[in-house]
PDB file of C-alpha atoms in Angstrom:
ATOM      1  CA  UNK A 507       2.007  22.536  16.365  1.00 72.00           C
ATOM      2  CA  UNK A 508       2.876  18.940  15.738  1.00 79.00           C
ATOM      3  CA  UNK A 509       5.877  18.171  13.582  1.00 89.00           C
ATOM      4  CA  UNK A 510       7.971  15.185  12.594  1.00 94.00           C
ATOM      5  CA  UNK A 511      11.658  15.267  11.726  1.00 95.00           C
ATOM      6  CA  UNK A 512      13.447  12.612   9.764  1.00 96.00           C
ATOM      7  CA  UNK A 513      17.092  13.443   9.866  1.00 88.00           C
ATOM      8  CA  UNK A 514      18.348  11.406   6.949  1.00 89.00           C
ATOM      9  CA  UNK A 515      17.233  12.432   3.499  1.00 92.00           C
ATOM     10  CA  UNK A 516      18.967   9.633   1.615  1.00 96.00           C
ATOM     11  CA  UNK A 517      20.662   6.553   3.020  1.00 97.00           C
ATOM     12  CA  UNK A 518      22.734   4.200   0.888  1.00 97.00           C
ATOM     13  CA  UNK A 519      23.605   0.765   2.238  1.00 97.00           C
ATOM     14  CA  UNK A 520      24.951  -2.491   0.959  1.00 97.00           C
ATOM     15  CA  UNK A 521      22.932  -5.658   1.335  1.00 96.00           C
ATOM     16  CA  UNK A 522      23.213  -7.256   4.779  1.00 96.00           C
ATOM     17  CA  UNK A 523      24.107  -3.942   6.425  1.00 97.00           C
ATOM     18  CA  UNK A 524      22.109  -2.836   9.439  1.00 97.00           C
ATOM     19  CA  UNK A 525      19.658   0.014   9.163  1.00 97.00           C
ATOM     20  CA  UNK A 526      18.517   2.681  11.565  1.00 97.00           C
ATOM     21  CA  UNK A 527      16.384   5.593  10.416  1.00 97.00           C
ATOM     22  CA  UNK A 528      15.807   8.412  12.839  1.00 96.00           C
ATOM     23  CA  UNK A 529      12.460   9.998  13.610  1.00 97.00           C
ATOM     24  CA  UNK A 530      11.683  12.664  16.172  1.00 96.00           C
ATOM     25  CA  UNK A 531       8.339  14.265  16.776  1.00 94.00           C
ATOM     26  CA  UNK A 532       7.016  17.189  18.679  1.00 90.00           C
ATOM     27  CA  UNK A 533       3.676  16.902  20.402  1.00 83.00           C
ATOM     28  CA  UNK A 534       2.868  17.509  24.021  1.00 76.00           C
ATOM     29  CA  UNK A 535       0.350  14.752  24.565  1.00 80.00           C
ATOM     30  CA  UNK A 536      -0.184  11.076  23.904  1.00 82.00           C
ATOM     31  CA  UNK A 537       0.686   9.941  20.422  1.00 85.00           C
ATOM     32  CA  UNK A 538       0.241   7.061  18.071  1.00 90.00           C
ATOM     33  CA  UNK A 539       3.314   6.547  15.884  1.00 93.00           C
ATOM     34  CA  UNK A 540       3.664   4.938  12.499  1.00 95.00           C
ATOM     35  CA  UNK A 541       6.215   4.015   9.904  1.00 97.00           C
ATOM     36  CA  UNK A 542       5.006   3.736   6.320  1.00 96.00           C
ATOM     37  CA  UNK A 543       6.981   2.530   3.322  1.00 96.00           C
ATOM     38  CA  UNK A 544       6.537   3.619  -0.270  1.00 94.00           C
ATOM     39  CA  UNK A 545       8.139   1.371  -2.865  1.00 93.00           C
ATOM     40  CA  UNK A 546       8.957   3.033  -6.194  1.00 89.00           C
ATOM     41  CA  UNK A 547       5.764   3.940  -8.010  1.00 84.00           C
ATOM     42  CA  UNK A 548       3.541   2.483  -5.329  1.00 86.00           C
ATOM     43  CA  UNK A 549       1.322   3.712  -2.527  1.00 87.00           C
ATOM     44  CA  UNK A 550       2.047   3.998   1.166  1.00 92.00           C
ATOM     45  CA  UNK A 551       2.026   0.743   3.063  1.00 93.00           C
ATOM     46  CA  UNK A 552       2.004   0.408   6.822  1.00 93.00           C
ATOM     47  CA  UNK A 553       5.243  -1.111   8.186  1.00 96.00           C
ATOM     48  CA  UNK A 554       4.485  -0.897  11.875  1.00 95.00           C
ATOM     49  CA  UNK A 555       2.703   1.153  14.488  1.00 94.00           C
ATOM     50  CA  UNK A 556       2.881   2.024  18.149  1.00 93.00           C
ATOM     51  CA  UNK A 557      -0.225   2.761  20.163  1.00 90.00           C
ATOM     52  CA  UNK A 558       0.692   1.796  23.716  1.00 89.00           C
ATOM     53  CA  UNK A 559       2.420  -0.889  25.759  1.00 92.00           C
ATOM     54  CA  UNK A 560       5.780  -2.390  24.835  1.00 94.00           C
ATOM     55  CA  UNK A 561       7.817   0.433  23.301  1.00 94.00           C
ATOM     56  CA  UNK A 562       9.618  -2.003  21.010  1.00 96.00           C
ATOM     57  CA  UNK A 563       7.285  -2.849  18.179  1.00 96.00           C
ATOM     58  CA  UNK A 564       7.826  -5.342  15.426  1.00 96.00           C
ATOM     59  CA  UNK A 565       6.471  -4.870  11.958  1.00 95.00           C
ATOM     60  CA  UNK A 566       6.437  -6.612   8.659  1.00 93.00           C
ATOM     61  CA  UNK A 567       9.496  -7.699   6.664  1.00 94.00           C
ATOM     62  CA  UNK A 568      11.783  -7.816   9.701  1.00 96.00           C
ATOM     63  CA  UNK A 569      11.461  -4.155  10.638  1.00 97.00           C
ATOM     64  CA  UNK A 570      11.151  -2.943  14.206  1.00 97.00           C
ATOM     65  CA  UNK A 571      10.975   0.422  15.925  1.00 98.00           C
ATOM     66  CA  UNK A 572      11.526   1.658  19.435  1.00 96.00           C
ATOM     67  CA  UNK A 573       9.481   4.393  21.041  1.00 95.00           C
ATOM     68  CA  UNK A 574      11.540   6.428  23.506  1.00 95.00           C
ATOM     69  CA  UNK A 575       9.139   8.843  25.127  1.00 91.00           C
ATOM     70  CA  UNK A 576      11.823  10.910  26.873  1.00 92.00           C
ATOM     71  CA  UNK A 577      13.519  11.564  23.558  1.00 94.00           C
ATOM     72  CA  UNK A 578      10.334  11.973  21.504  1.00 94.00           C
ATOM     73  CA  UNK A 579      11.830   9.442  19.123  1.00 96.00           C
ATOM     74  CA  UNK A 580      10.574   6.477  17.139  1.00 97.00           C
ATOM     75  CA  UNK A 581      13.543   5.122  15.210  1.00 97.00           C
ATOM     76  CA  UNK A 582      13.150   2.384  12.639  1.00 97.00           C
ATOM     77  CA  UNK A 583      15.614  -0.508  12.549  1.00 98.00           C
ATOM     78  CA  UNK A 584      16.379  -3.608  10.562  1.00 98.00           C
ATOM     79  CA  UNK A 585      19.373  -5.831  11.318  1.00 97.00           C
ATOM     80  CA  UNK A 586      20.091  -6.842   7.739  1.00 97.00           C
ATOM     81  CA  UNK A 587      18.677  -5.014   4.717  1.00 97.00           C
ATOM     82  CA  UNK A 588      17.937  -6.522   1.341  1.00 97.00           C
ATOM     83  CA  UNK A 589      17.910  -4.991  -2.111  1.00 96.00           C
ATOM     84  CA  UNK A 590      14.107  -5.246  -2.037  1.00 96.00           C
ATOM     85  CA  UNK A 591      14.040  -2.793   0.890  1.00 97.00           C
ATOM     86  CA  UNK A 592      14.926   0.012  -1.509  1.00 97.00           C
ATOM     87  CA  UNK A 593      12.082   2.464  -0.955  1.00 97.00           C
ATOM     88  CA  UNK A 594      11.133   5.677   0.766  1.00 96.00           C
ATOM     89  CA  UNK A 595      10.276   5.483   4.453  1.00 97.00           C
ATOM     90  CA  UNK A 596       7.946   7.886   6.210  1.00 96.00           C
ATOM     91  CA  UNK A 597       7.505   8.396   9.911  1.00 97.00           C
ATOM     92  CA  UNK A 598       4.123   9.763  10.990  1.00 94.00           C
ATOM     93  CA  UNK A 599       2.499  10.855  14.212  1.00 91.00           C
ATOM     94  CA  UNK A 600      -1.124  11.017  15.219  1.00 86.00           C
ATOM     95  CA  UNK A 601      -1.644  13.183  18.245  1.00 75.00           C
ATOM     96  CA  UNK A 602      -4.493  11.853  20.318  1.00 67.00           C
ATOM     97  CA  UNK A 603      -6.990  14.585  20.884  1.00 64.00           C
ATOM     98  CA  UNK A 604      -5.880  16.297  17.700  1.00 63.00           C
ATOM     99  CA  UNK A 605      -7.925  16.533  14.558  1.00 66.00           C
ATOM    100  CA  UNK A 606      -7.019  12.994  13.597  1.00 73.00           C
ATOM    101  CA  UNK A 607      -4.851  13.588  10.581  1.00 82.00           C
ATOM    102  CA  UNK A 608      -1.368  12.146  10.325  1.00 88.00           C
ATOM    103  CA  UNK A 609       1.623  14.452  10.389  1.00 90.00           C
ATOM    104  CA  UNK A 610       4.367  13.049   8.197  1.00 93.00           C
ATOM    105  CA  UNK A 611       8.085  13.541   8.134  1.00 94.00           C
ATOM    106  CA  UNK A 612       9.762  14.467   4.867  1.00 93.00           C
ATOM    107  CA  UNK A 613      10.742  10.851   4.276  1.00 95.00           C
ATOM    108  CA  UNK A 614      14.034   9.000   3.993  1.00 96.00           C
ATOM    109  CA  UNK A 615      14.999   7.420   0.726  1.00 96.00           C
ATOM    110  CA  UNK A 616      16.810   4.130   1.241  1.00 97.00           C
ATOM    111  CA  UNK A 617      18.912   2.700  -1.556  1.00 97.00           C
ATOM    112  CA  UNK A 618      20.303  -0.798  -1.019  1.00 97.00           C
ATOM    113  CA  UNK A 619      23.155  -1.841  -3.285  1.00 95.00           C
ATOM    114  CA  UNK A 620      23.130  -5.526  -4.263  1.00 89.00           C
TER     115      UNK A 620
ATOM    116  CA  UNK B1154      -3.868  -4.256  -1.250  1.00 80.00           C
ATOM    117  CA  UNK B1155      -5.127  -1.947   1.493  1.00 86.00           C
ATOM    118  CA  UNK B1156      -8.778  -2.155   0.500  1.00 92.00           C
ATOM    119  CA  UNK B1157      -8.901   1.560  -0.318  1.00 96.00           C
ATOM    120  CA  UNK B1158      -9.555   2.256  -3.975  1.00 97.00           C
ATOM    121  CA  UNK B1159      -8.940   5.428  -5.919  1.00 97.00           C
ATOM    122  CA  UNK B1160      -9.804   6.444  -9.453  1.00 97.00           C
ATOM    123  CA  UNK B1161      -8.440   7.463 -11.814  1.00 97.00           C
ATOM    124  CA  UNK B1162      -4.842   6.344 -11.449  1.00 95.00           C
ATOM    125  CA  UNK B1163      -3.526   9.038 -13.726  1.00 96.00           C
ATOM    126  CA  UNK B1164      -4.979  12.335 -14.840  1.00 97.00           C
ATOM    127  CA  UNK B1165      -3.521  14.796 -17.304  1.00 97.00           C
ATOM    128  CA  UNK B1166      -5.243  18.118 -17.729  1.00 97.00           C
ATOM    129  CA  UNK B1167      -4.612  21.747 -18.567  1.00 97.00           C
ATOM    130  CA  UNK B1168      -4.330  24.817 -16.418  1.00 97.00           C
ATOM    131  CA  UNK B1169      -7.656  26.357 -15.503  1.00 97.00           C
ATOM    132  CA  UNK B1170      -9.521  23.075 -15.712  1.00 98.00           C
ATOM    133  CA  UNK B1171     -11.446  21.218 -13.030  1.00 98.00           C
ATOM    134  CA  UNK B1172     -11.049  17.561 -12.066  1.00 98.00           C
ATOM    135  CA  UNK B1173     -12.667  15.152  -9.638  1.00 98.00           C
ATOM    136  CA  UNK B1174     -10.788  12.438  -7.799  1.00 98.00           C
ATOM    137  CA  UNK B1175     -12.703   9.561  -6.278  1.00 98.00           C
ATOM    138  CA  UNK B1176     -11.996   7.377  -3.259  1.00 98.00           C
ATOM    139  CA  UNK B1177     -13.755   4.370  -1.789  1.00 98.00           C
ATOM    140  CA  UNK B1178     -12.710   3.549   1.775  1.00 97.00           C
ATOM    141  CA  UNK B1179     -12.162   0.118   3.240  1.00 96.00           C
ATOM    142  CA  UNK B1180     -15.324  -1.707   4.174  1.00 95.00           C
ATOM    143  CA  UNK B1181     -16.427  -0.543   7.608  1.00 92.00           C
ATOM    144  CA  UNK B1182     -14.240   2.559   7.718  1.00 94.00           C
ATOM    145  CA  UNK B1183     -16.113   5.779   8.390  1.00 94.00           C
ATOM    146  CA  UNK B1184     -13.240   8.264   8.151  1.00 93.00           C
ATOM    147  CA  UNK B1185     -11.714   9.389   4.880  1.00 95.00           C
ATOM    148  CA  UNK B1186      -8.625  11.565   4.629  1.00 95.00           C
ATOM    149  CA  UNK B1187      -7.104  13.271   1.616  1.00 96.00           C
ATOM    150  CA  UNK B1188      -3.375  13.934   1.357  1.00 95.00           C
ATOM    151  CA  UNK B1189      -1.247  15.603  -1.287  1.00 96.00           C
ATOM    152  CA  UNK B1190       2.279  14.397  -2.002  1.00 93.00           C
ATOM    153  CA  UNK B1191       4.613  16.666  -3.916  1.00 91.00           C
ATOM    154  CA  UNK B1192       8.373  16.848  -4.208  1.00 86.00           C
ATOM    155  CA  UNK B1193       8.683  20.194  -2.496  1.00 85.00           C
ATOM    156  CA  UNK B1194       5.995  19.909   0.180  1.00 86.00           C
ATOM    157  CA  UNK B1195       6.153  16.204   0.980  1.00 89.00           C
ATOM    158  CA  UNK B1196       3.000  14.543   2.294  1.00 91.00           C
ATOM    159  CA  UNK B1197       0.460  17.092   3.455  1.00 92.00           C
ATOM    160  CA  UNK B1198      -2.961  16.584   4.926  1.00 91.00           C
ATOM    161  CA  UNK B1199      -5.765  18.276   3.033  1.00 94.00           C
ATOM    162  CA  UNK B1200      -9.108  17.376   4.540  1.00 94.00           C
ATOM    163  CA  UNK B1201     -10.930  14.732   6.560  1.00 93.00           C
ATOM    164  CA  UNK B1202     -14.500  13.468   6.527  1.00 94.00           C
ATOM    165  CA  UNK B1203     -16.198  11.255   9.048  1.00 93.00           C
ATOM    166  CA  UNK B1204     -19.501   9.603   8.258  1.00 94.00           C
ATOM    167  CA  UNK B1205     -20.415  12.261   5.753  1.00 94.00           C
ATOM    168  CA  UNK B1206     -19.327  15.305   7.704  1.00 94.00           C
ATOM    169  CA  UNK B1207     -16.234  17.418   7.302  1.00 93.00           C
ATOM    170  CA  UNK B1208     -14.174  17.102  10.500  1.00 91.00           C
ATOM    171  CA  UNK B1209     -10.788  18.643   9.853  1.00 89.00           C
ATOM    172  CA  UNK B1210      -9.027  20.822   7.339  1.00 89.00           C
ATOM    173  CA  UNK B1211      -5.354  21.073   6.663  1.00 88.00           C
ATOM    174  CA  UNK B1212      -3.470  22.964   4.014  1.00 83.00           C
ATOM    175  CA  UNK B1213      -6.273  22.820   1.508  1.00 93.00           C
ATOM    176  CA  UNK B1214      -6.607  25.603  -1.028  1.00 94.00           C
ATOM    177  CA  UNK B1215      -9.918  27.374  -1.476  1.00 95.00           C
ATOM    178  CA  UNK B1216      -9.955  26.086  -5.072  1.00 97.00           C
ATOM    179  CA  UNK B1217     -10.169  22.566  -3.669  1.00 97.00           C
ATOM    180  CA  UNK B1218     -13.212  21.013  -2.065  1.00 96.00           C
ATOM    181  CA  UNK B1219     -14.357  17.576  -1.053  1.00 97.00           C
ATOM    182  CA  UNK B1220     -17.375  15.672   0.077  1.00 97.00           C
ATOM    183  CA  UNK B1221     -18.280  12.266   1.460  1.00 97.00           C
ATOM    184  CA  UNK B1222     -21.435  10.614   0.234  1.00 97.00           C
ATOM    185  CA  UNK B1223     -23.949   8.433   2.118  1.00 96.00           C
ATOM    186  CA  UNK B1224     -22.248   5.290   0.803  1.00 95.00           C
ATOM    187  CA  UNK B1225     -19.045   6.711   2.371  1.00 96.00           C
ATOM    188  CA  UNK B1226     -17.108   7.175  -0.835  1.00 97.00           C
ATOM    189  CA  UNK B1227     -15.451  10.557  -1.148  1.00 98.00           C
ATOM    190  CA  UNK B1228     -14.608  12.920  -3.945  1.00 98.00           C
ATOM    191  CA  UNK B1229     -11.953  15.609  -4.051  1.00 98.00           C
ATOM    192  CA  UNK B1230     -12.666  18.417  -6.482  1.00 98.00           C
ATOM    193  CA  UNK B1231      -9.800  20.519  -7.764  1.00 98.00           C
ATOM    194  CA  UNK B1232     -10.693  23.600  -9.801  1.00 97.00           C
ATOM    195  CA  UNK B1233      -8.883  26.419 -11.617  1.00 97.00           C
ATOM    196  CA  UNK B1234      -5.920  24.119 -11.774  1.00 97.00           C
ATOM    197  CA  UNK B1235      -2.405  25.513 -11.768  1.00 97.00           C
ATOM    198  CA  UNK B1236       0.895  23.920 -12.707  1.00 96.00           C
ATOM    199  CA  UNK B1237       1.789  23.689  -9.031  1.00 95.00           C
ATOM    200  CA  UNK B1238      -1.180  21.438  -8.353  1.00 96.00           C
ATOM    201  CA  UNK B1239       0.598  18.602 -10.118  1.00 97.00           C
ATOM    202  CA  UNK B1240       1.099  15.990  -7.422  1.00 96.00           C
ATOM    203  CA  UNK B1241       0.103  12.586  -6.154  1.00 95.00           C
ATOM    204  CA  UNK B1242      -3.187  12.680  -4.268  1.00 97.00           C
ATOM    205  CA  UNK B1243      -3.762   9.943  -1.734  1.00 96.00           C
ATOM    206  CA  UNK B1244      -6.899   8.956   0.049  1.00 97.00           C
ATOM    207  CA  UNK B1245      -6.739   7.081   3.340  1.00 95.00           C
ATOM    208  CA  UNK B1246      -9.418   5.609   5.537  1.00 94.00           C
ATOM    209  CA  UNK B1247      -9.742   4.531   9.131  1.00 92.00           C
ATOM    210  CA  UNK B1248     -12.419   3.057  11.328  1.00 89.00           C
ATOM    211  CA  UNK B1249     -12.816   5.853  13.809  1.00 80.00           C
ATOM    212  CA  UNK B1250     -12.388   9.532  14.289  1.00 75.00           C
ATOM    213  CA  UNK B1251      -8.944  10.635  15.328  1.00 67.00           C
ATOM    214  CA  UNK B1252      -7.737   7.193  16.327  1.00 69.00           C
ATOM    215  CA  UNK B1253      -6.461   4.038  14.744  1.00 75.00           C
ATOM    216  CA  UNK B1254      -4.522   3.134  11.673  1.00 86.00           C
ATOM    217  CA  UNK B1255      -5.006   4.901   8.370  1.00 91.00           C
ATOM    218  CA  UNK B1256      -4.795   2.720   5.279  1.00 93.00           C
ATOM    219  CA  UNK B1257      -3.822   4.378   2.045  1.00 94.00           C
ATOM    220  CA  UNK B1258      -5.115   3.941  -1.456  1.00 96.00           C
ATOM    221  CA  UNK B1259      -2.912   3.715  -4.561  1.00 94.00           C
ATOM    222  CA  UNK B1260      -3.208   7.424  -5.276  1.00 95.00           C
ATOM    223  CA  UNK B1261      -4.109   9.541  -8.270  1.00 97.00           C
ATOM    224  CA  UNK B1262      -1.225  11.135 -10.112  1.00 96.00           C
ATOM    225  CA  UNK B1263      -2.312  14.513 -11.444  1.00 97.00           C
ATOM    226  CA  UNK B1264      -0.327  16.313 -14.085  1.00 97.00           C
ATOM    227  CA  UNK B1265      -1.352  19.843 -14.993  1.00 97.00           C
ATOM    228  CA  UNK B1266       0.119  21.097 -18.265  1.00 96.00           C
TER     229      UNK B1266
END
């Protein structure tokens, strides 16, 4: 069965610090990978996605993620966080050839101190 | 704004009752997915429809059902509600079946008292 692990439950950073959120997935075949963000009280918004090609993908608001196939990882990074990045971040995998639903990690809550 | 709309935004009801949640997908999207977000279970897939037909089921209780209408909007019906059904229910849509990006609606927050 597919699964997604996000290792950090809650990350607290000061503004301008660098961010890396870990995501590992288990699925034997080809995958599409996603990072979604959920700001307090709001719905899920797509940050970035990987379908194929360059394993380093850039998303909105300065976020990027790197797909490392050998490690089954898709870590999210941002060089310098802002207070407005305070939110919950979800990694999700879509296994091609699967039923088509996203499998989500448990989420990582990011708190950025001003 | 993702283009996916959901109504109502909030719903408060009592145990044993039945409610209907509504979702309109983005223009052109044929697939609709329903997810439940709760503190203990996280984000869980419930059910998927594609062009009016049920295509996949996840951890959906037998008390829950859904359908997708010819105009592609979808409804999720929750019956014999229990306290544990209190959660945020999201609808997402995508163009195709099993591929592509899913765009999420604002969700319906259900509180069962």
